[in-house]
Amino acid sequence: MIQPAIIKKQRLALFILFILITITMIVGMGMGHSSVSYDRLIPTILGEGTFKEEFVLFSVRLPRIIITLLAGMALSLSGAILQGVTRNDLADPGMIGINSGAGVAIAILFLFINIDAGEFAFLLPVVAFAGALITACIIYLFSYNKQYGLHPTRLVLIGVGCSMALSGLMIVLISSADRIKVEFIAKWLAGNIWGTDWPFILAILPWLIVLIPFALYKASRLNILGLSEPVAVGLGLSIEKERIHLLLAAVALAASAVSVTGGISFIGLMAPHMSKAIVGPRNQLFIPVAILLGGWILLFADTLGRYLVQPAGMPAGIMVALIGAPYFVYILIKK
C-alpha cells in the first residue's frame, strides 16, 4: 500500500513541474532574435496579433517548444524503462547506443535515399526505430547469459562499445557526403532541435499517446523486474516476455525523440534518478514525475541555449551534456 504522504508529495511535485513548464514556455515564446513581446502573447494567441507576431509565435516558437517538451518526455520515460528492465541505474538510451543506432539509420536515409518532402517527417521516427531496434537487439544478445540472465554491467559496457562503433560508422558515412548534408548531420549529432514544425509534432505525438499509458500500465511489472530473477519467476512473471515488450517501448520512445531532436543524452539518466529521489523507487509514483521532469529539463536547456548564444543559439544536446556529465560522474561514484 502506498502511503498517503508519498502520494501527496507526488502530486505536489507534478504541480510544481507543471508550473515550471508553463513559465519556461512563456519565457521561450517571448525570447529570441525574432520575438513577440510578452504583453502581446495573449492577444496573438487569441488571433489578434499582427502577421509577423502570428508567424513568429505559431510557425517558429510554439512548434519548437512543443517538440522539445515531447522529446524530453519520451527520452526520460525511455530511460526509466531501461533502468527498470536492466536493473542498472546507469542505463540511458544515449549512453548504451540506442540513440546512435537511430542516428545511423537517419543518416543513411538522409544521405542516400530520395524521399518526398511531405513524407519525410512521418518516415523519420519509423526509420529511427528500425535502427535503434537493431542496435538494441545486438546489445541484448551480447549481454544475455542463459545461466545468469541479463547482466546489467555487461549491458552498459557493450552499449558504450556499440555507441563508439556506431559513431565511427557515422563518420565514415558523412566523409563522402555533400557539404550541406554533412552540416545537417553535424547539427544532429550536437543535439540541435531541428524538427521545429507542426508535421514533426504530429509524427512524434502518436508514439507518446500510445506508449505513456502502456508504461504506466506496466509499472507494477517493472517493479517486479527490478527484483532478482528468481523472485520475479516465483511471483509468476514471464520475464523474457515482459522484458521484450518494455524494451520495444523504450526503443520506440527514444527513436521517436532523437529523430527530431538529434543525439541528446543524459535526459533518460537524470530525470528518473531525480524523480526517485523525490517520490521513491516505485514506478507508479516516479514515472509520471520523470516524464514531466524530463520534458522540462530539455525545454529549459534549449531555452537557455537560445538565450546564451544569439542568434544561432547553442544546441540543446550540448547544454544537457554540460549538466548531465557531472551528474553521471556523481552517480557512477555513488553507485
Tab-separated table of C-alpha atoms in Angstrom:
chain	number	residue	atom	x	y	z
A	1	MET	CA	0.000	0.000	0.000
A	2	ILE	CA	1.319	3.434	-0.942
A	3	GLN	CA	1.397	5.875	1.950
A	4	PRO	CA	-0.856	8.961	1.579
A	5	ALA	CA	2.103	11.236	2.403
A	6	ILE	CA	4.042	9.933	-0.616
A	7	ILE	CA	1.026	10.365	-2.913
A	8	LYS	CA	0.676	13.924	-1.647
A	9	LYS	CA	4.382	14.527	-2.341
A	10	GLN	CA	3.965	13.172	-5.879
A	11	ARG	CA	1.002	15.457	-6.588
A	12	LEU	CA	2.936	18.441	-5.252
A	13	ALA	CA	5.931	17.554	-7.473
A	14	LEU	CA	3.675	17.217	-10.536
A	15	PHE	CA	2.051	20.579	-9.783
A	16	ILE	CA	5.423	22.323	-9.378
A	17	LEU	CA	6.719	20.793	-12.605
A	18	PHE	CA	3.573	21.878	-14.446
A	19	ILE	CA	4.155	25.450	-13.228
A	20	LEU	CA	7.844	25.317	-14.244
A	21	ILE	CA	6.942	24.033	-17.709
A	22	THR	CA	4.336	26.778	-18.141
A	23	ILE	CA	6.774	29.509	-17.051
A	24	THR	CA	9.548	28.189	-19.308
A	25	MET	CA	7.152	28.006	-22.269
A	26	ILE	CA	6.070	31.627	-21.721
A	27	VAL	CA	9.692	32.771	-21.437
A	28	GLY	CA	10.609	30.813	-24.590
A	29	MET	CA	7.732	32.274	-26.601
A	30	GLY	CA	8.786	35.837	-25.841
A	31	MET	CA	12.533	35.378	-26.183
A	32	GLY	CA	14.861	35.167	-29.144
A	33	HIS	CA	16.238	37.003	-32.168
A	34	SER	CA	12.716	37.356	-33.612
A	35	SER	CA	10.380	37.515	-30.662
A	36	VAL	CA	6.925	38.539	-29.561
A	37	SER	CA	6.732	40.953	-26.622
A	38	TYR	CA	5.199	39.415	-23.522
A	39	ASP	CA	2.310	41.876	-23.435
A	40	ARG	CA	1.365	40.729	-26.951
A	41	LEU	CA	1.421	36.962	-26.292
A	42	ILE	CA	-2.200	36.583	-25.176
A	43	PRO	CA	-3.646	38.814	-27.952
A	44	THR	CA	-1.581	36.900	-30.528
A	45	ILE	CA	-2.726	33.527	-29.176
A	46	LEU	CA	-6.327	34.768	-29.381
A	47	GLY	CA	-5.813	35.723	-33.054
A	48	GLU	CA	-5.467	39.477	-32.564
A	49	GLY	CA	-1.776	39.782	-33.400
A	50	THR	CA	-0.106	41.146	-36.494
A	51	PHE	CA	1.026	38.866	-39.317
A	52	LYS	CA	4.624	38.985	-38.040
A	53	GLU	CA	3.612	38.191	-34.453
A	54	GLU	CA	1.434	35.245	-35.501
A	55	PHE	CA	4.136	33.914	-37.829
A	56	VAL	CA	6.858	34.103	-35.153
A	57	LEU	CA	4.652	32.537	-32.478
A	58	PHE	CA	2.823	29.815	-34.402
A	59	SER	CA	5.402	28.945	-37.060
A	60	VAL	CA	8.695	29.447	-35.183
A	61	ARG	CA	8.420	29.493	-31.390
A	62	LEU	CA	5.471	27.269	-30.457
A	63	PRO	CA	6.352	24.235	-32.642
A	64	ARG	CA	9.914	24.226	-31.285
A	65	ILE	CA	8.725	24.481	-27.683
A	66	ILE	CA	6.191	21.668	-28.072
A	67	ILE	CA	8.573	19.316	-29.913
A	68	THR	CA	11.282	19.904	-27.280
A	69	LEU	CA	8.846	19.198	-24.451
A	70	LEU	CA	7.550	15.995	-26.081
A	71	ALA	CA	11.058	14.753	-26.886
A	72	GLY	CA	12.221	15.320	-23.297
A	73	MET	CA	9.227	13.356	-22.035
A	74	ALA	CA	9.966	10.483	-24.408
A	75	LEU	CA	13.673	10.322	-23.505
A	76	SER	CA	13.035	10.383	-19.753
A	77	LEU	CA	10.390	7.649	-19.963
A	78	SER	CA	12.690	5.559	-22.153
A	79	GLY	CA	15.463	5.887	-19.561
A	80	ALA	CA	13.109	4.966	-16.709
A	81	ILE	CA	12.019	1.805	-18.523
A	82	LEU	CA	15.588	0.820	-19.398
A	83	GLN	CA	16.757	1.276	-15.816
A	84	GLY	CA	13.893	-0.876	-14.559
A	85	VAL	CA	14.318	-3.646	-17.122
A	86	THR	CA	18.107	-3.889	-16.812
A	87	ARG	CA	18.282	-3.173	-13.055
A	88	ASN	CA	21.066	-0.719	-13.852
A	89	ASP	CA	20.969	2.888	-12.663
A	90	LEU	CA	23.324	3.962	-15.474
A	91	ALA	CA	21.106	2.764	-18.314
A	92	ASP	CA	20.162	5.570	-20.699
A	93	PRO	CA	19.228	5.412	-24.403
A	94	GLY	CA	22.068	7.800	-25.231
A	95	MET	CA	24.659	6.051	-23.088
A	96	ILE	CA	24.076	2.480	-24.292
A	97	GLY	CA	23.989	3.185	-28.018
A	98	ILE	CA	20.266	3.204	-28.855
A	99	ASN	CA	20.392	6.860	-29.896
A	100	SER	CA	23.460	6.172	-32.031
A	101	GLY	CA	21.670	3.312	-33.809
A	102	ALA	CA	18.769	5.608	-34.586
A	103	GLY	CA	21.211	8.270	-35.783
A	104	VAL	CA	22.963	5.940	-38.228
A	105	ALA	CA	19.608	4.895	-39.710
A	106	ILE	CA	18.577	8.545	-40.112
A	107	ALA	CA	21.947	9.391	-41.701
A	108	ILE	CA	21.542	6.593	-44.246
A	109	LEU	CA	18.019	7.781	-45.056
A	110	PHE	CA	19.071	11.420	-45.381
A	111	LEU	CA	22.297	10.849	-47.319
A	112	PHE	CA	21.424	8.066	-49.742
A	113	ILE	CA	17.648	7.784	-50.158
A	114	ASN	CA	15.478	10.278	-52.019
A	115	ILE	CA	12.026	10.633	-50.464
A	116	ASP	CA	9.144	13.036	-50.822
A	117	ALA	CA	9.386	16.077	-48.543
A	118	GLY	CA	5.829	15.572	-47.295
A	119	GLU	CA	6.635	12.025	-46.114
A	120	PHE	CA	9.985	12.897	-44.532
A	121	ALA	CA	8.677	13.949	-41.085
A	122	PHE	CA	6.474	10.875	-40.678
A	123	LEU	CA	9.063	8.428	-42.006
A	124	LEU	CA	11.834	9.614	-39.678
A	125	PRO	CA	10.538	8.018	-36.430
A	126	VAL	CA	9.948	4.712	-38.228
A	127	VAL	CA	13.454	4.634	-39.716
A	128	ALA	CA	14.975	5.719	-36.380
A	129	PHE	CA	13.033	2.955	-34.614
A	130	ALA	CA	14.373	0.352	-37.049
A	131	GLY	CA	17.981	1.454	-36.470
A	132	ALA	CA	17.531	1.672	-32.700
A	133	LEU	CA	15.821	-1.735	-32.587
A	134	ILE	CA	18.659	-3.464	-34.451
A	135	THR	CA	21.168	-1.877	-32.069
A	136	ALA	CA	19.121	-2.852	-29.007
A	137	CYS	CA	18.856	-6.464	-30.215
A	138	ILE	CA	22.632	-6.695	-30.682
A	139	ILE	CA	23.277	-5.222	-27.223
A	140	TYR	CA	20.713	-7.538	-25.624
A	141	LEU	CA	22.086	-10.673	-27.298
A	142	PHE	CA	25.657	-9.978	-26.201
A	143	SER	CA	24.554	-9.014	-22.667
A	144	TYR	CA	22.348	-12.047	-22.064
A	145	ASN	CA	23.613	-15.230	-20.465
A	146	LYS	CA	21.479	-18.397	-20.281
A	147	GLN	CA	22.702	-19.153	-16.779
A	148	TYR	CA	22.524	-15.694	-15.192
A	149	GLY	CA	20.084	-13.888	-17.469
A	150	LEU	CA	20.622	-10.253	-18.422
A	151	HIS	CA	23.838	-8.909	-16.905
A	152	PRO	CA	23.376	-5.168	-16.081
A	153	THR	CA	27.061	-4.198	-16.033
A	154	ARG	CA	27.803	-6.075	-19.240
A	155	LEU	CA	24.847	-4.352	-20.911
A	156	VAL	CA	26.228	-0.888	-20.167
A	157	LEU	CA	29.756	-1.798	-21.296
A	158	ILE	CA	28.571	-3.408	-24.527
A	159	GLY	CA	26.212	-0.474	-25.087
A	160	VAL	CA	29.056	2.022	-24.738
A	161	GLY	CA	31.154	-0.041	-27.154
A	162	CYS	CA	28.308	-0.140	-29.697
A	163	SER	CA	27.836	3.600	-29.321
A	164	MET	CA	31.504	4.228	-30.115
A	165	ALA	CA	31.424	1.845	-33.078
A	166	LEU	CA	28.303	3.497	-34.481
A	167	SER	CA	29.872	6.940	-34.039
A	168	GLY	CA	32.780	5.738	-36.162
A	169	LEU	CA	30.360	4.403	-38.761
A	170	MET	CA	28.618	7.791	-38.803
A	171	ILE	CA	31.950	9.488	-39.607
A	172	VAL	CA	32.522	7.055	-42.477
A	173	LEU	CA	29.038	7.761	-43.856
A	174	ILE	CA	29.406	11.537	-43.861
A	175	SER	CA	33.021	11.594	-45.083
A	176	SER	CA	31.965	11.471	-48.743
A	177	ALA	CA	28.611	13.304	-48.477
A	178	ASP	CA	27.680	16.771	-49.716
A	179	ARG	CA	28.633	19.708	-47.530
A	180	ILE	CA	25.024	20.741	-46.853
A	181	LYS	CA	24.082	17.235	-45.764
A	182	VAL	CA	27.195	16.968	-43.602
A	183	GLU	CA	26.223	20.197	-41.825
A	184	PHE	CA	22.806	18.749	-41.066
A	185	ILE	CA	24.269	15.525	-39.638
A	186	ALA	CA	26.765	17.541	-37.575
A	187	LYS	CA	23.923	19.576	-36.073
A	188	TRP	CA	22.018	16.358	-35.407
A	189	LEU	CA	24.991	14.867	-33.573
A	190	ALA	CA	25.268	18.005	-31.418
A	191	GLY	CA	21.644	17.651	-30.324
A	192	ASN	CA	20.314	20.661	-32.206
A	193	ILE	CA	16.494	20.815	-32.117
A	194	TRP	CA	15.799	20.824	-35.844
A	195	GLY	CA	12.338	19.293	-36.341
A	196	THR	CA	10.653	22.593	-35.486
A	197	ASP	CA	7.468	22.371	-37.498
A	198	TRP	CA	3.950	21.051	-36.902
A	199	PRO	CA	4.329	17.887	-39.052
A	200	PHE	CA	7.135	16.709	-36.766
A	201	ILE	CA	4.861	17.171	-33.743
A	202	LEU	CA	2.206	15.073	-35.460
A	203	ALA	CA	4.884	12.465	-36.193
A	204	ILE	CA	6.087	12.056	-32.588
A	205	LEU	CA	2.787	12.586	-30.742
A	206	PRO	CA	1.141	9.199	-31.572
A	207	TRP	CA	4.123	7.336	-30.111
A	208	LEU	CA	3.711	9.161	-26.806
A	209	ILE	CA	-0.081	8.823	-26.763
A	210	VAL	CA	0.279	5.033	-27.035
A	211	LEU	CA	3.448	4.351	-25.040
A	212	ILE	CA	2.961	6.580	-21.969
A	213	PRO	CA	-0.263	4.752	-20.919
A	214	PHE	CA	1.447	1.456	-21.807
A	215	ALA	CA	4.379	2.228	-19.498
A	216	LEU	CA	2.075	3.284	-16.661
A	217	TYR	CA	0.070	0.069	-17.138
A	218	LYS	CA	3.290	-1.970	-16.947
A	219	ALA	CA	4.602	-0.072	-13.890
A	220	SER	CA	3.804	-2.894	-11.454
A	221	ARG	CA	5.638	-5.387	-13.670
A	222	LEU	CA	8.612	-3.035	-13.813
A	223	ASN	CA	8.666	-3.108	-10.004
A	224	ILE	CA	8.888	-6.903	-10.093
A	225	LEU	CA	11.567	-6.882	-12.822
A	226	GLY	CA	13.629	-4.654	-10.540
A	227	LEU	CA	13.896	-7.573	-8.114
A	228	SER	CA	16.087	-10.604	-8.704
A	229	GLU	CA	15.076	-13.024	-11.447
A	230	PRO	CA	14.265	-15.952	-9.092
A	231	VAL	CA	11.877	-13.699	-7.159
A	232	ALA	CA	10.227	-12.462	-10.361
A	233	VAL	CA	9.763	-16.038	-11.599
A	234	GLY	CA	8.396	-17.050	-8.199
A	235	LEU	CA	5.777	-14.324	-8.466
A	236	GLY	CA	4.621	-15.789	-11.770
A	237	LEU	CA	6.030	-13.157	-14.092
A	238	SER	CA	7.036	-14.116	-17.639
A	239	ILE	CA	10.391	-12.333	-17.520
A	240	GLU	CA	11.516	-12.549	-21.126
A	241	LYS	CA	8.098	-11.641	-22.500
A	242	GLU	CA	7.807	-8.568	-20.275
A	243	ARG	CA	11.397	-7.525	-20.985
A	244	ILE	CA	10.885	-7.668	-24.733
A	245	HIS	CA	7.658	-5.654	-24.582
A	246	LEU	CA	9.182	-2.998	-22.340
A	247	LEU	CA	12.445	-2.812	-24.286
A	248	LEU	CA	10.473	-2.302	-27.505
A	249	ALA	CA	8.598	0.543	-25.832
A	250	ALA	CA	11.851	2.130	-24.583
A	251	VAL	CA	13.486	1.853	-28.010
A	252	ALA	CA	10.423	3.336	-29.748
A	253	LEU	CA	10.296	6.279	-27.337
A	254	ALA	CA	13.998	7.061	-27.721
A	255	ALA	CA	13.896	6.694	-31.505
A	256	SER	CA	10.865	8.962	-31.913
A	257	ALA	CA	12.558	11.623	-29.788
A	258	VAL	CA	16.018	11.649	-31.354
A	259	SER	CA	14.558	11.573	-34.873
A	260	VAL	CA	13.524	15.216	-34.406
A	261	THR	CA	15.920	16.481	-31.731
A	262	GLY	CA	19.232	14.863	-32.615
A	263	GLY	CA	21.631	12.935	-30.420
A	264	ILE	CA	20.669	14.042	-26.900
A	265	SER	CA	21.943	12.033	-23.956
A	266	PHE	CA	21.622	12.196	-20.157
A	267	ILE	CA	17.906	13.144	-20.068
A	268	GLY	CA	16.995	9.475	-19.619
A	269	LEU	CA	19.636	9.194	-16.904
A	270	MET	CA	18.905	12.319	-14.864
A	271	ALA	CA	15.108	12.551	-14.869
A	272	PRO	CA	14.383	9.060	-13.423
A	273	HIS	CA	17.075	9.465	-10.743
A	274	MET	CA	15.808	12.851	-9.642
A	275	SER	CA	12.224	11.588	-9.620
A	276	LYS	CA	13.146	8.599	-7.460
A	277	ALA	CA	14.862	10.949	-5.026
A	278	ILE	CA	11.624	12.958	-4.766
A	279	VAL	CA	8.907	10.274	-4.512
A	280	GLY	CA	10.747	6.980	-4.077
A	281	PRO	CA	11.549	3.999	-6.346
A	282	ARG	CA	8.020	2.752	-7.108
A	283	ASN	CA	7.419	3.061	-10.833
A	284	GLN	CA	3.767	4.030	-10.386
A	285	LEU	CA	4.936	7.093	-8.450
A	286	PHE	CA	8.117	8.274	-10.091
A	287	ILE	CA	7.347	7.632	-13.797
A	288	PRO	CA	4.765	10.470	-14.098
A	289	VAL	CA	7.190	12.804	-12.300
A	290	ALA	CA	10.075	11.680	-14.541
A	291	ILE	CA	8.015	12.335	-17.690
A	292	LEU	CA	7.307	15.955	-16.753
A	293	LEU	CA	10.802	16.485	-15.330
A	294	GLY	CA	12.497	15.212	-18.487
A	295	GLY	CA	10.319	17.439	-20.638
A	296	TRP	CA	11.118	20.463	-18.507
A	297	ILE	CA	14.882	19.787	-18.400
A	298	LEU	CA	15.157	19.622	-22.188
A	299	LEU	CA	12.866	22.619	-22.639
A	300	PHE	CA	14.879	24.633	-20.110
A	301	ALA	CA	18.199	23.603	-21.709
A	302	ASP	CA	17.004	24.608	-25.187
A	303	THR	CA	15.606	27.937	-23.934
A	304	LEU	CA	18.814	28.712	-22.040
A	305	GLY	CA	20.947	27.770	-25.051
A	306	ARG	CA	18.972	30.128	-27.301
A	307	TYR	CA	19.409	32.933	-24.753
A	308	LEU	CA	23.155	32.496	-24.147
A	309	VAL	CA	24.219	32.366	-27.812
A	310	GLN	CA	22.189	34.575	-30.142
A	311	PRO	CA	21.026	34.443	-32.850
A	312	ALA	CA	22.132	30.889	-33.724
A	313	GLY	CA	21.834	29.502	-30.194
A	314	MET	CA	23.714	26.664	-28.504
A	315	PRO	CA	22.420	23.128	-29.266
A	316	ALA	CA	20.233	21.686	-26.526
A	317	GLY	CA	22.301	18.489	-26.568
A	318	ILE	CA	25.415	20.415	-25.506
A	319	MET	CA	23.525	22.254	-22.763
A	320	VAL	CA	22.119	18.975	-21.417
A	321	ALA	CA	25.586	17.372	-21.568
A	322	LEU	CA	27.065	20.241	-19.532
A	323	ILE	CA	24.519	19.444	-16.822
A	324	GLY	CA	24.341	15.687	-17.263
A	325	ALA	CA	28.038	14.766	-17.459
A	326	PRO	CA	28.840	15.880	-13.877
A	327	TYR	CA	25.641	14.174	-12.694
A	328	PHE	CA	26.700	10.953	-14.456
A	329	VAL	CA	30.080	11.059	-12.697
A	330	TYR	CA	28.303	11.617	-9.381
A	331	ILE	CA	26.010	8.610	-9.933
A	332	LEU	CA	28.966	6.497	-11.089
A	333	ILE	CA	30.950	7.265	-7.914
A	334	LYS	CA	27.923	6.839	-5.639
A	335	LYS	CA	26.707	3.539	-7.139
